[in-house]
Amino acid sequence: MEFLKRAYKRFVQMVHELAKFGTIGGIAFLLDMGATNLFRFGFGWGALFSAVLATCISATFAYVGNRFWTFRHREQSGLAREYALFFLLNGIGLLIALIFIGFTTYTLGLYDPLSYNIAKIIGVGFGTLFRFWSYKRWVFLAPEDPPVEPSTGLPEAVSSPRH
């Protein structure tokens, strides 16, 4: 019975985090799409450059929202560490989106706003799945989880005090 209580509590907490993550993500998505379209079609900048710049802006918003609202109850392992990991993982999520945008634009030769935005939305969707998993795993740690090394996924080595 205790197992079921713990499983239910973890499920409720995950749904709660997912709802907050989705709210922050939705706002960041609107910011990202708006900025991307402004840069790409308003200013006439390149397809990939527009996506990169807009993602930097929306990722900064997302970091603040996720750190101080979505995952505020989780361990804080230092803003510098979290921020660096957050942007590294966002960079991977951005690469996922850029693959879709680059393929649509440069391989398929579709330069119209509709094709660009469909590719961006699909890429952001796949990138978001990766980011949700990776933020919980490496950036915003659960209180009982020790910090992990991003390259290995293993707990970071804790140096013992020397006597």
GROMACS .gro file of N, CA and C in nm:
model
  489
    1MET      N    1   0.081  -0.119   0.000
    1MET     CA    2   0.000   0.000   0.000
    1MET      C    3   0.086   0.126   0.000
    2GLU      N    4   0.197   0.121   0.074
    2GLU     CA    5   0.289   0.236   0.079
    2GLU      C    6   0.345   0.266  -0.060
    3PHE      N    7   0.372   0.161  -0.136
    3PHE     CA    8   0.422   0.178  -0.273
    3PHE      C    9   0.322   0.256  -0.358
    4LEU      N   10   0.195   0.223  -0.347
    4LEU     CA   11   0.091   0.291  -0.423
    4LEU      C   12   0.077   0.436  -0.383
    5LYS      N   13   0.089   0.465  -0.255
    5LYS     CA   14   0.083   0.604  -0.208
    5LYS      C   15   0.199   0.685  -0.266
    6ARG      N   16   0.319   0.628  -0.262
    6ARG     CA   17   0.437   0.697  -0.318
    6ARG      C   18   0.423   0.716  -0.468
    7ALA      N   19   0.375   0.613  -0.537
    7ALA     CA   20   0.358   0.622  -0.682
    7ALA      C   21   0.254   0.729  -0.717
    8TYR      N   22   0.144   0.733  -0.643
    8TYR     CA   23   0.041   0.834  -0.668
    8TYR      C   24   0.097   0.974  -0.642
    9LYS      N   25   0.170   0.991  -0.533
    9LYS     CA   26   0.228   1.121  -0.499
    9LYS      C   27   0.326   1.166  -0.608
   10ARG      N   28   0.408   1.076  -0.657
   10ARG     CA   29   0.502   1.110  -0.764
   10ARG      C   30   0.428   1.146  -0.892
   11PHE      N   31   0.320   1.072  -0.922
   11PHE     CA   32   0.240   1.100  -1.040
   11PHE      C   33   0.177   1.239  -1.032
   12VAL      N   34   0.117   1.273  -0.917
   12VAL     CA   35   0.055   1.404  -0.899
   12VAL      C   36   0.160   1.514  -0.911
   13GLN      N   37   0.277   1.493  -0.851
   13GLN     CA   38   0.382   1.593  -0.860
   13GLN      C   39   0.429   1.610  -1.005
   14MET      N   40   0.441   1.500  -1.079
   14MET     CA   41   0.483   1.509  -1.217
   14MET      C   42   0.379   1.584  -1.301
   15VAL      N   43   0.251   1.557  -1.280
   15VAL     CA   44   0.145   1.626  -1.353
   15VAL      C   45   0.149   1.776  -1.320
   16HIS      N   46   0.169   1.808  -1.193
   16HIS     CA   47   0.177   1.948  -1.150
   16HIS      C   48   0.296   2.017  -1.217
   17GLU      N   49   0.412   1.952  -1.215
   17GLU     CA   50   0.531   2.009  -1.282
   17GLU      C   51   0.509   2.022  -1.432
   18LEU      N   52   0.448   1.921  -1.490
   18LEU     CA   53   0.423   1.923  -1.634
   18LEU      C   54   0.330   2.038  -1.672
   19ALA      N   55   0.229   2.066  -1.591
   19ALA     CA   56   0.137   2.177  -1.618
   19ALA      C   57   0.211   2.311  -1.611
   20LYS      N   58   0.294   2.328  -1.509
   20LYS     CA   59   0.371   2.452  -1.498
   20LYS      C   60   0.473   2.463  -1.612
   21PHE      N   61   0.540   2.352  -1.639
   21PHE     CA   62   0.638   2.349  -1.750
   21PHE      C   63   0.568   2.385  -1.881
   22GLY      N   64   0.447   2.332  -1.900
   22GLY     CA   65   0.370   2.362  -2.021
   22GLY      C   66   0.330   2.508  -2.030
   23THR      N   67   0.294   2.568  -1.917
   23THR     CA   68   0.258   2.710  -1.916
   23THR      C   69   0.377   2.797  -1.954
   24ILE      N   70   0.490   2.773  -1.887
   24ILE     CA   71   0.612   2.849  -1.920
   24ILE      C   72   0.651   2.820  -2.065
   25GLY      N   73   0.644   2.695  -2.103
   25GLY     CA   74   0.679   2.657  -2.240
   25GLY      C   75   0.588   2.720  -2.343
   26GLY      N   76   0.459   2.729  -2.312
   26GLY     CA   77   0.365   2.792  -2.404
   26GLY      C   78   0.395   2.939  -2.426
   27ILE      N   79   0.425   3.009  -2.318
   27ILE     CA   80   0.461   3.150  -2.330
   27ILE      C   81   0.593   3.164  -2.406
   28ALA      N   82   0.691   3.080  -2.370
   28ALA     CA   83   0.820   3.085  -2.440
   28ALA      C   84   0.803   3.050  -2.588
   29PHE      N   85   0.714   2.955  -2.617
   29PHE     CA   86   0.687   2.917  -2.756
   29PHE      C   87   0.631   3.036  -2.835
   30LEU      N   88   0.534   3.106  -2.777
   30LEU     CA   89   0.477   3.223  -2.845
   30LEU      C   90   0.584   3.331  -2.866
   31LEU      N   91   0.667   3.352  -2.765
   31LEU     CA   92   0.777   3.447  -2.777
   31LEU      C   93   0.874   3.404  -2.887
   32ASP      N   94   0.907   3.275  -2.887
   32ASP     CA   95   0.999   3.219  -2.987
   32ASP      C   96   0.944   3.231  -3.128
   33MET      N   97   0.818   3.191  -3.146
   33MET     CA   98   0.758   3.196  -3.280
   33MET      C   99   0.743   3.340  -3.328
   34GLY      N  100   0.701   3.428  -3.238
   34GLY     CA  101   0.686   3.568  -3.276
   34GLY      C  102   0.819   3.630  -3.316
   35ALA      N  103   0.921   3.608  -3.235
   35ALA     CA  104   1.053   3.663  -3.265
   35ALA      C  105   1.112   3.600  -3.391
   36THR      N  106   1.097   3.468  -3.405
   36THR     CA  107   1.148   3.401  -3.525
   36THR      C  108   1.085   3.458  -3.651
   37ASN      N  109   0.955   3.472  -3.651
   37ASN     CA  110   0.887   3.526  -3.769
   37ASN      C  111   0.923   3.672  -3.794
   38LEU      N  112   0.938   3.750  -3.688
   38LEU     CA  113   0.981   3.889  -3.704
   38LEU      C  114   1.119   3.894  -3.769
   39PHE      N  115   1.212   3.815  -3.716
   39PHE     CA  116   1.349   3.816  -3.769
   39PHE      C  117   1.353   3.761  -3.912
   40ARG      N  118   1.282   3.651  -3.936
   40ARG     CA  119   1.288   3.583  -4.065
   40ARG      C  120   1.214   3.658  -4.174
   41PHE      N  121   1.091   3.694  -4.146
   41PHE     CA  122   1.008   3.752  -4.252
   41PHE      C  123   0.991   3.904  -4.239
   42GLY      N  124   1.007   3.958  -4.119
   42GLY     CA  125   1.002   4.104  -4.101
   42GLY      C  126   1.133   4.171  -4.138
   43PHE      N  127   1.243   4.113  -4.088
   43PHE     CA  128   1.375   4.171  -4.113
   43PHE      C  129   1.447   4.103  -4.229
   44GLY      N  130   1.397   3.987  -4.272
   44GLY     CA  131   1.458   3.916  -4.385
   44GLY      C  132   1.588   3.845  -4.352
   45TRP      N  133   1.607   3.811  -4.225
   45TRP     CA  134   1.730   3.742  -4.185
   45TRP      C  135   1.720   3.595  -4.223
   46GLY      N  136   1.831   3.524  -4.215
   46GLY     CA  137   1.836   3.383  -4.254
   46GLY      C  138   1.748   3.294  -4.169
   47ALA      N  139   1.710   3.181  -4.227
   47ALA     CA  140   1.619   3.086  -4.162
   47ALA      C  141   1.677   3.033  -4.031
   48LEU      N  142   1.802   2.990  -4.033
   48LEU     CA  143   1.861   2.931  -3.913
   48LEU      C  144   1.902   3.038  -3.812
   49PHE      N  145   1.957   3.150  -3.860
   49PHE     CA  146   1.997   3.259  -3.769
   49PHE      C  147   1.876   3.313  -3.694
   50SER      N  148   1.765   3.330  -3.763
   50SER     CA  149   1.643   3.379  -3.699
   50SER      C  150   1.598   3.284  -3.588
   51ALA      N  151   1.605   3.155  -3.614
   51ALA     CA  152   1.565   3.055  -3.515
   51ALA      C  153   1.659   3.056  -3.395
   52VAL      N  154   1.788   3.068  -3.420
   52VAL     CA  155   1.885   3.068  -3.310
   52VAL      C  156   1.866   3.190  -3.221
   53LEU      N  157   1.854   3.308  -3.280
   53LEU     CA  158   1.838   3.430  -3.201
   53LEU      C  159   1.708   3.428  -3.121
   54ALA      N  160   1.599   3.388  -3.183
   54ALA     CA  161   1.471   3.381  -3.113
   54ALA      C  162   1.476   3.279  -3.000
   55THR      N  163   1.543   3.169  -3.021
   55THR     CA  164   1.555   3.067  -2.917
   55THR      C  165   1.635   3.118  -2.798
   56CYS      N  166   1.739   3.195  -2.823
   56CYS     CA  167   1.817   3.253  -2.712
   56CYS      C  168   1.729   3.343  -2.626
   57ILE      N  169   1.645   3.421  -2.690
   57ILE     CA  170   1.555   3.511  -2.616
   57ILE      C  171   1.452   3.430  -2.537
   58SER      N  172   1.387   3.335  -2.603
   58SER     CA  173   1.282   3.258  -2.535
   58SER      C  174   1.341   3.165  -2.429
   59ALA      N  175   1.462   3.115  -2.451
   59ALA     CA  176   1.525   3.026  -2.352
   59ALA      C  177   1.559   3.101  -2.224
   60THR      N  178   1.598   3.227  -2.237
   60THR     CA  179   1.626   3.307  -2.118
   60THR      C  180   1.498   3.324  -2.036
   61PHE      N  181   1.389   3.354  -2.103
   61PHE     CA  182   1.260   3.363  -2.034
   61PHE      C  183   1.225   3.229  -1.969
   62ALA      N  184   1.242   3.120  -2.043
   62ALA     CA  185   1.207   2.987  -1.993
   62ALA      C  186   1.291   2.949  -1.872
   63TYR      N  187   1.420   2.983  -1.872
   63TYR     CA  188   1.503   2.950  -1.757
   63TYR      C  189   1.450   3.017  -1.631
   64VAL      N  190   1.424   3.146  -1.640
   64VAL     CA  191   1.375   3.220  -1.524
   64VAL      C  192   1.241   3.162  -1.477
   65GLY      N  193   1.150   3.138  -1.569
   65GLY     CA  194   1.020   3.083  -1.532
   65GLY      C  195   1.028   2.944  -1.471
   66ASN      N  196   1.111   2.859  -1.529
   66ASN     CA  197   1.124   2.723  -1.477
   66ASN      C  198   1.198   2.720  -1.345
   67ARG      N  199   1.302   2.799  -1.329
   67ARG     CA  200   1.378   2.797  -1.204
   67ARG      C  201   1.296   2.850  -1.089
   68PHE      N  202   1.226   2.959  -1.112
   68PHE     CA  203   1.160   3.027  -1.001
   68PHE      C  204   1.010   2.997  -0.988
   69TRP      N  205   0.957   2.912  -1.077
   69TRP     CA  206   0.816   2.874  -1.063
   69TRP      C  207   0.799   2.723  -1.079
   70THR      N  208   0.827   2.668  -1.197
   70THR     CA  209   0.803   2.527  -1.223
   70THR      C  210   0.879   2.436  -1.127
   71PHE      N  211   1.008   2.458  -1.114
   71PHE     CA  212   1.094   2.369  -1.036
   71PHE      C  213   1.150   2.438  -0.912
   72ARG      N  214   1.080   2.535  -0.858
   72ARG     CA  215   1.133   2.609  -0.743
   72ARG      C  216   1.149   2.522  -0.619
   73HIS      N  217   1.073   2.413  -0.609
   73HIS     CA  218   1.079   2.324  -0.494
   73HIS      C  219   1.196   2.226  -0.503
   74ARG      N  220   1.265   2.225  -0.616
   74ARG     CA  221   1.376   2.132  -0.633
   74ARG      C  222   1.506   2.195  -0.584
   75GLU      N  223   1.605   2.110  -0.563
   75GLU     CA  224   1.736   2.154  -0.518
   75GLU      C  225   1.789   2.263  -0.609
   76GLN      N  226   1.858   2.355  -0.550
   76GLN     CA  227   1.929   2.455  -0.628
   76GLN      C  228   2.077   2.423  -0.617
   77SER      N  229   2.135   2.389  -0.729
   77SER     CA  230   2.275   2.347  -0.728
   77SER      C  231   2.366   2.458  -0.778
   78GLY      N  232   2.322   2.580  -0.768
   78GLY     CA  233   2.401   2.695  -0.811
   78GLY      C  234   2.351   2.749  -0.944
   79LEU      N  235   2.323   2.879  -0.946
   79LEU     CA  236   2.269   2.939  -1.067
   79LEU      C  237   2.364   2.926  -1.185
   80ALA      N  238   2.494   2.940  -1.162
   80ALA     CA  239   2.588   2.931  -1.274
   80ALA      C  240   2.584   2.791  -1.336
   81ARG      N  241   2.584   2.688  -1.251
   81ARG     CA  242   2.578   2.550  -1.300
   81ARG      C  243   2.446   2.525  -1.373
   82GLU      N  244   2.336   2.563  -1.309
   82GLU     CA  245   2.206   2.541  -1.370
   82GLU      C  246   2.192   2.615  -1.503
   83TYR      N  247   2.233   2.742  -1.503
   83TYR     CA  248   2.220   2.824  -1.623
   83TYR      C  249   2.302   2.766  -1.738
   84ALA      N  250   2.426   2.726  -1.708
   84ALA     CA  251   2.512   2.667  -1.812
   84ALA      C  252   2.451   2.538  -1.866
   85LEU      N  253   2.406   2.450  -1.778
   85LEU     CA  254   2.344   2.324  -1.821
   85LEU      C  255   2.213   2.351  -1.897
   86PHE      N  256   2.136   2.445  -1.846
   86PHE     CA  257   2.009   2.479  -1.910
   86PHE      C  258   2.033   2.521  -2.055
   87PHE      N  259   2.132   2.607  -2.076
   87PHE     CA  260   2.157   2.653  -2.212
   87PHE      C  261   2.226   2.548  -2.298
   88LEU      N  262   2.305   2.463  -2.239
   88LEU     CA  263   2.362   2.351  -2.315
   88LEU      C  264   2.249   2.260  -2.364
   89LEU      N  265   2.158   2.225  -2.275
   89LEU     CA  266   2.047   2.137  -2.311
   89LEU      C  267   1.950   2.206  -2.407
   90ASN      N  268   1.932   2.337  -2.390
   90ASN     CA  269   1.851   2.412  -2.487
   90ASN      C  270   1.919   2.414  -2.623
   91GLY      N  271   2.052   2.417  -2.622
   91GLY     CA  272   2.125   2.411  -2.749
   91GLY      C  273   2.099   2.281  -2.822
   92ILE      N  274   2.093   2.172  -2.748
   92ILE     CA  275   2.061   2.043  -2.810
   92ILE      C  276   1.917   2.044  -2.862
   93GLY      N  277   1.824   2.099  -2.781
   93GLY     CA  278   1.686   2.113  -2.827
   93GLY      C  279   1.677   2.202  -2.951
   94LEU      N  280   1.759   2.307  -2.954
   94LEU     CA  281   1.763   2.395  -3.071
   94LEU      C  282   1.815   2.321  -3.193
   95LEU      N  283   1.918   2.239  -3.176
   95LEU     CA  284   1.970   2.161  -3.289
   95LEU      C  285   1.863   2.069  -3.347
   96ILE      N  286   1.780   2.013  -3.259
   96ILE     CA  287   1.671   1.927  -3.307
   96ILE      C  288   1.578   2.010  -3.396
   97ALA      N  289   1.542   2.131  -3.351
   97ALA     CA  290   1.454   2.217  -3.431
   97ALA      C  291   1.523   2.260  -3.560
   98LEU      N  292   1.653   2.291  -3.553
   98LEU     CA  293   1.725   2.336  -3.672
   98LEU      C  294   1.734   2.228  -3.779
   99ILE      N  295   1.737   2.103  -3.738
   99ILE     CA  296   1.737   1.993  -3.835
   99ILE      C  297   1.609   1.998  -3.919
  100PHE      N  298   1.496   2.017  -3.853
  100PHE     CA  299   1.368   2.024  -3.925
  100PHE      C  300   1.362   2.148  -4.014
  101ILE      N  301   1.405   2.262  -3.960
  101ILE     CA  302   1.402   2.387  -4.037
  101ILE      C  303   1.498   2.378  -4.156
  102GLY      N  304   1.619   2.333  -4.130
  102GLY     CA  305   1.719   2.322  -4.236
  102GLY      C  306   1.676   2.225  -4.346
  103PHE      N  307   1.619   2.112  -4.308
  103PHE     CA  308   1.573   2.015  -4.406
  103PHE      C  309   1.462   2.074  -4.492
  104THR      N  310   1.367   2.138  -4.426
  104THR     CA  311   1.254   2.197  -4.499
  104THR      C  312   1.300   2.309  -4.592
  105THR      N  313   1.386   2.396  -4.541
  105THR     CA  314   1.428   2.513  -4.618
  105THR      C  315   1.530   2.477  -4.725
  106TYR      N  316   1.636   2.409  -4.687
  106TYR     CA  317   1.749   2.390  -4.778
  106TYR      C  318   1.746   2.259  -4.856
  107THR      N  319   1.684   2.157  -4.804
  107THR     CA  320   1.675   2.031  -4.877
  107THR      C  321   1.549   2.027  -4.964
  108LEU      N  322   1.436   2.061  -4.903
  108LEU     CA  323   1.311   2.060  -4.979
  108LEU      C  324   1.290   2.188  -5.060
  109GLY      N  325   1.365   2.293  -5.027
  109GLY     CA  326   1.354   2.420  -5.100
  109GLY      C  327   1.224   2.494  -5.073
  110LEU      N  328   1.166   2.475  -4.956
  110LEU     CA  329   1.042   2.543  -4.921
  110LEU      C  330   1.074   2.665  -4.836
  111TYR      N  331   1.059   2.784  -4.894
  111TYR     CA  332   1.098   2.908  -4.828
  111TYR      C  333   0.978   2.989  -4.778
  112ASP      N  334   0.858   2.939  -4.797
  112ASP     CA  335   0.738   3.014  -4.759
  112ASP      C  336   0.717   3.010  -4.608
  113PRO      N  337   0.647   3.110  -4.554
  113PRO     CA  338   0.623   3.116  -4.409
  113PRO      C  339   0.551   2.993  -4.352
  114LEU      N  340   0.455   2.939  -4.425
  114LEU     CA  341   0.381   2.823  -4.373
  114LEU      C  342   0.474   2.703  -4.354
  115SER      N  343   0.553   2.671  -4.455
  115SER     CA  344   0.645   2.557  -4.446
  115SER      C  345   0.747   2.579  -4.335
  116TYR      N  346   0.799   2.701  -4.327
  116TYR     CA  347   0.897   2.735  -4.223
  116TYR      C  348   0.837   2.715  -4.084
  117ASN      N  349   0.716   2.765  -4.064
  117ASN     CA  350   0.653   2.756  -3.932
  117ASN      C  351   0.613   2.613  -3.897
  118ILE      N  352   0.570   2.534  -3.994
  118ILE     CA  353   0.540   2.393  -3.966
  118ILE      C  354   0.668   2.320  -3.924
  119ALA      N  355   0.776   2.343  -3.996
  119ALA     CA  356   0.903   2.280  -3.959
  119ALA      C  357   0.948   2.325  -3.821
  120LYS      N  358   0.932   2.452  -3.791
  120LYS     CA  359   0.971   2.505  -3.660
  120LYS      C  360   0.887   2.442  -3.549
  121ILE      N  361   0.757   2.432  -3.570
  121ILE     CA  362   0.668   2.375  -3.468
  121ILE      C  363   0.701   2.228  -3.443
  122ILE      N  364   0.723   2.151  -3.547
  122ILE     CA  365   0.759   2.010  -3.531
  122ILE      C  366   0.893   1.997  -3.458
  123GLY      N  367   0.990   2.077  -3.499
  123GLY     CA  368   1.122   2.074  -3.434
  123GLY      C  369   1.115   2.115  -3.288
  124VAL      N  370   1.038   2.219  -3.258
  124VAL     CA  371   1.023   2.263  -3.120
  124VAL      C  372   0.953   2.154  -3.037
  125GLY      N  373   0.856   2.086  -3.098
  125GLY     CA  374   0.787   1.977  -3.027
  125GLY      C  375   0.882   1.867  -2.984
  126PHE      N  376   0.964   1.820  -3.077
  126PHE     CA  377   1.061   1.716  -3.043
  126PHE      C  378   1.166   1.768  -2.944
  127GLY      N  379   1.210   1.893  -2.964
  127GLY     CA  380   1.306   1.953  -2.872
  127GLY      C  381   1.249   1.968  -2.732
  128THR      N  382   1.120   1.997  -2.721
  128THR     CA  383   1.055   2.013  -2.591
  128THR      C  384   1.051   1.882  -2.513
  129LEU      N  385   1.024   1.774  -2.581
  129LEU     CA  386   1.027   1.643  -2.514
  129LEU      C  387   1.165   1.617  -2.455
  130PHE      N  388   1.268   1.644  -2.532
  130PHE     CA  389   1.405   1.628  -2.483
  130PHE      C  390   1.432   1.721  -2.365
  131ARG      N  391   1.392   1.847  -2.374
  131ARG     CA  392   1.421   1.944  -2.269
  131ARG      C  393   1.350   1.908  -2.138
  132PHE      N  394   1.224   1.868  -2.144
  132PHE     CA  395   1.153   1.834  -2.020
  132PHE      C  396   1.226   1.721  -1.947
  133TRP      N  397   1.260   1.618  -2.020
  133TRP     CA  398   1.332   1.506  -1.960
  133TRP      C  399   1.469   1.551  -1.906
  134SER      N  400   1.542   1.626  -1.984
  134SER     CA  401   1.679   1.662  -1.945
  134SER      C  402   1.683   1.763  -1.831
  135TYR      N  403   1.588   1.858  -1.825
  135TYR     CA  404   1.587   1.954  -1.714
  135TYR      C  405   1.567   1.880  -1.582
  136LYS      N  406   1.474   1.786  -1.580
  136LYS     CA  407   1.448   1.711  -1.458
  136LYS      C  408   1.568   1.624  -1.421
  137ARG      N  409   1.638   1.576  -1.521
  137ARG     CA  410   1.749   1.483  -1.498
  137ARG      C  411   1.877   1.554  -1.455
  138TRP      N  412   1.905   1.672  -1.516
  138TRP     CA  413   2.036   1.734  -1.494
  138TRP      C  414   2.035   1.876  -1.442
  139VAL      N  415   1.927   1.950  -1.458
  139VAL     CA  416   1.929   2.091  -1.420
  139VAL      C  417   1.858   2.115  -1.288
  140PHE      N  418   1.729   2.085  -1.283
  140PHE     CA  419   1.649   2.111  -1.164
  140PHE      C  420   1.628   1.979  -1.091
  141LEU      N  421   1.722   1.948  -1.004
  141LEU     CA  422   1.728   1.817  -0.940
  141LEU      C  423   1.626   1.804  -0.828
  142ALA      N  424   1.575   1.683  -0.814
  142ALA     CA  425   1.488   1.652  -0.701
  142ALA      C  426   1.572   1.659  -0.574
  143PRO      N  427   1.514   1.701  -0.461
  143PRO     CA  428   1.591   1.717  -0.338
  143PRO      C  429   1.671   1.595  -0.297
  144GLU      N  430   1.619   1.474  -0.322
  144GLU     CA  431   1.691   1.355  -0.278
  144GLU      C  432   1.796   1.308  -0.378
  145ASP      N  433   1.798   1.367  -0.498
  145ASP     CA  434   1.893   1.324  -0.600
  145ASP      C  435   2.023   1.402  -0.589
  146PRO      N  436   2.138   1.334  -0.589
  146PRO     CA  437   2.264   1.407  -0.590
  146PRO      C  438   2.288   1.467  -0.729
  147PRO      N  439   2.368   1.572  -0.739
  147PRO     CA  440   2.400   1.626  -0.872
  147PRO      C  441   2.466   1.518  -0.957
  148VAL      N  442   2.436   1.519  -1.087
  148VAL     CA  443   2.493   1.420  -1.177
  148VAL      C  444   2.581   1.487  -1.280
  149GLU      N  445   2.676   1.412  -1.328
  149GLU     CA  446   2.767   1.456  -1.434
  149GLU      C  447   2.692   1.443  -1.567
  150PRO      N  448   2.673   1.554  -1.642
  150PRO     CA  449   2.592   1.548  -1.764
  150PRO      C  450   2.645   1.450  -1.868
  151SER      N  451   2.776   1.435  -1.877
  151SER     CA  452   2.832   1.349  -1.981
  151SER      C  453   2.810   1.200  -1.953
  152THR      N  454   2.799   1.163  -1.825
  152THR     CA  455   2.784   1.022  -1.791
  152THR      C  456   2.650   0.987  -1.730
  153GLY      N  457   2.582   1.087  -1.670
  153GLY     CA  458   2.458   1.059  -1.600
  153GLY      C  459   2.480   0.999  -1.462
  154LEU      N  460   2.606   0.989  -1.421
  154LEU     CA  461   2.640   0.933  -1.291
  154LEU      C  462   2.652   1.045  -1.188
  155PRO      N  463   2.632   1.013  -1.060
  155PRO     CA  464   2.647   1.117  -0.957
  155PRO      C  465   2.786   1.179  -0.963
  156GLU      N  466   2.790   1.312  -0.939
  156GLU     CA  467   2.919   1.381  -0.935
  156GLU      C  468   2.999   1.329  -0.817
  157ALA      N  469   3.129   1.323  -0.834
  157ALA     CA  470   3.216   1.279  -0.727
  157ALA      C  471   3.216   1.385  -0.617
  158VAL      N  472   3.195   1.340  -0.495
  158VAL     CA  473   3.195   1.432  -0.380
  158VAL      C  474   3.331   1.416  -0.314
  159SER      N  475   3.402   1.526  -0.305
  159SER     CA  476   3.534   1.519  -0.242
  159SER      C  477   3.517   1.523  -0.091
  160SER      N  478   3.583   1.430  -0.025
  160SER     CA  479   3.575   1.424   0.121
  160SER      C  480   3.681   1.517   0.179
  161PRO      N  481   3.650   1.577   0.294
  161PRO     CA  482   3.747   1.667   0.356
  161PRO      C  483   3.870   1.589   0.400
  162ARG      N  484   3.983   1.649   0.380
  162ARG     CA  485   4.109   1.584   0.416
  162ARG      C  486   4.146   1.619   0.560
  163HIS      N  487   4.197   1.520   0.627
  163HIS     CA  488   4.235   1.540   0.768
  163HIS      C  489   4.384   1.541   0.779
   0.00000   0.00000   0.00000
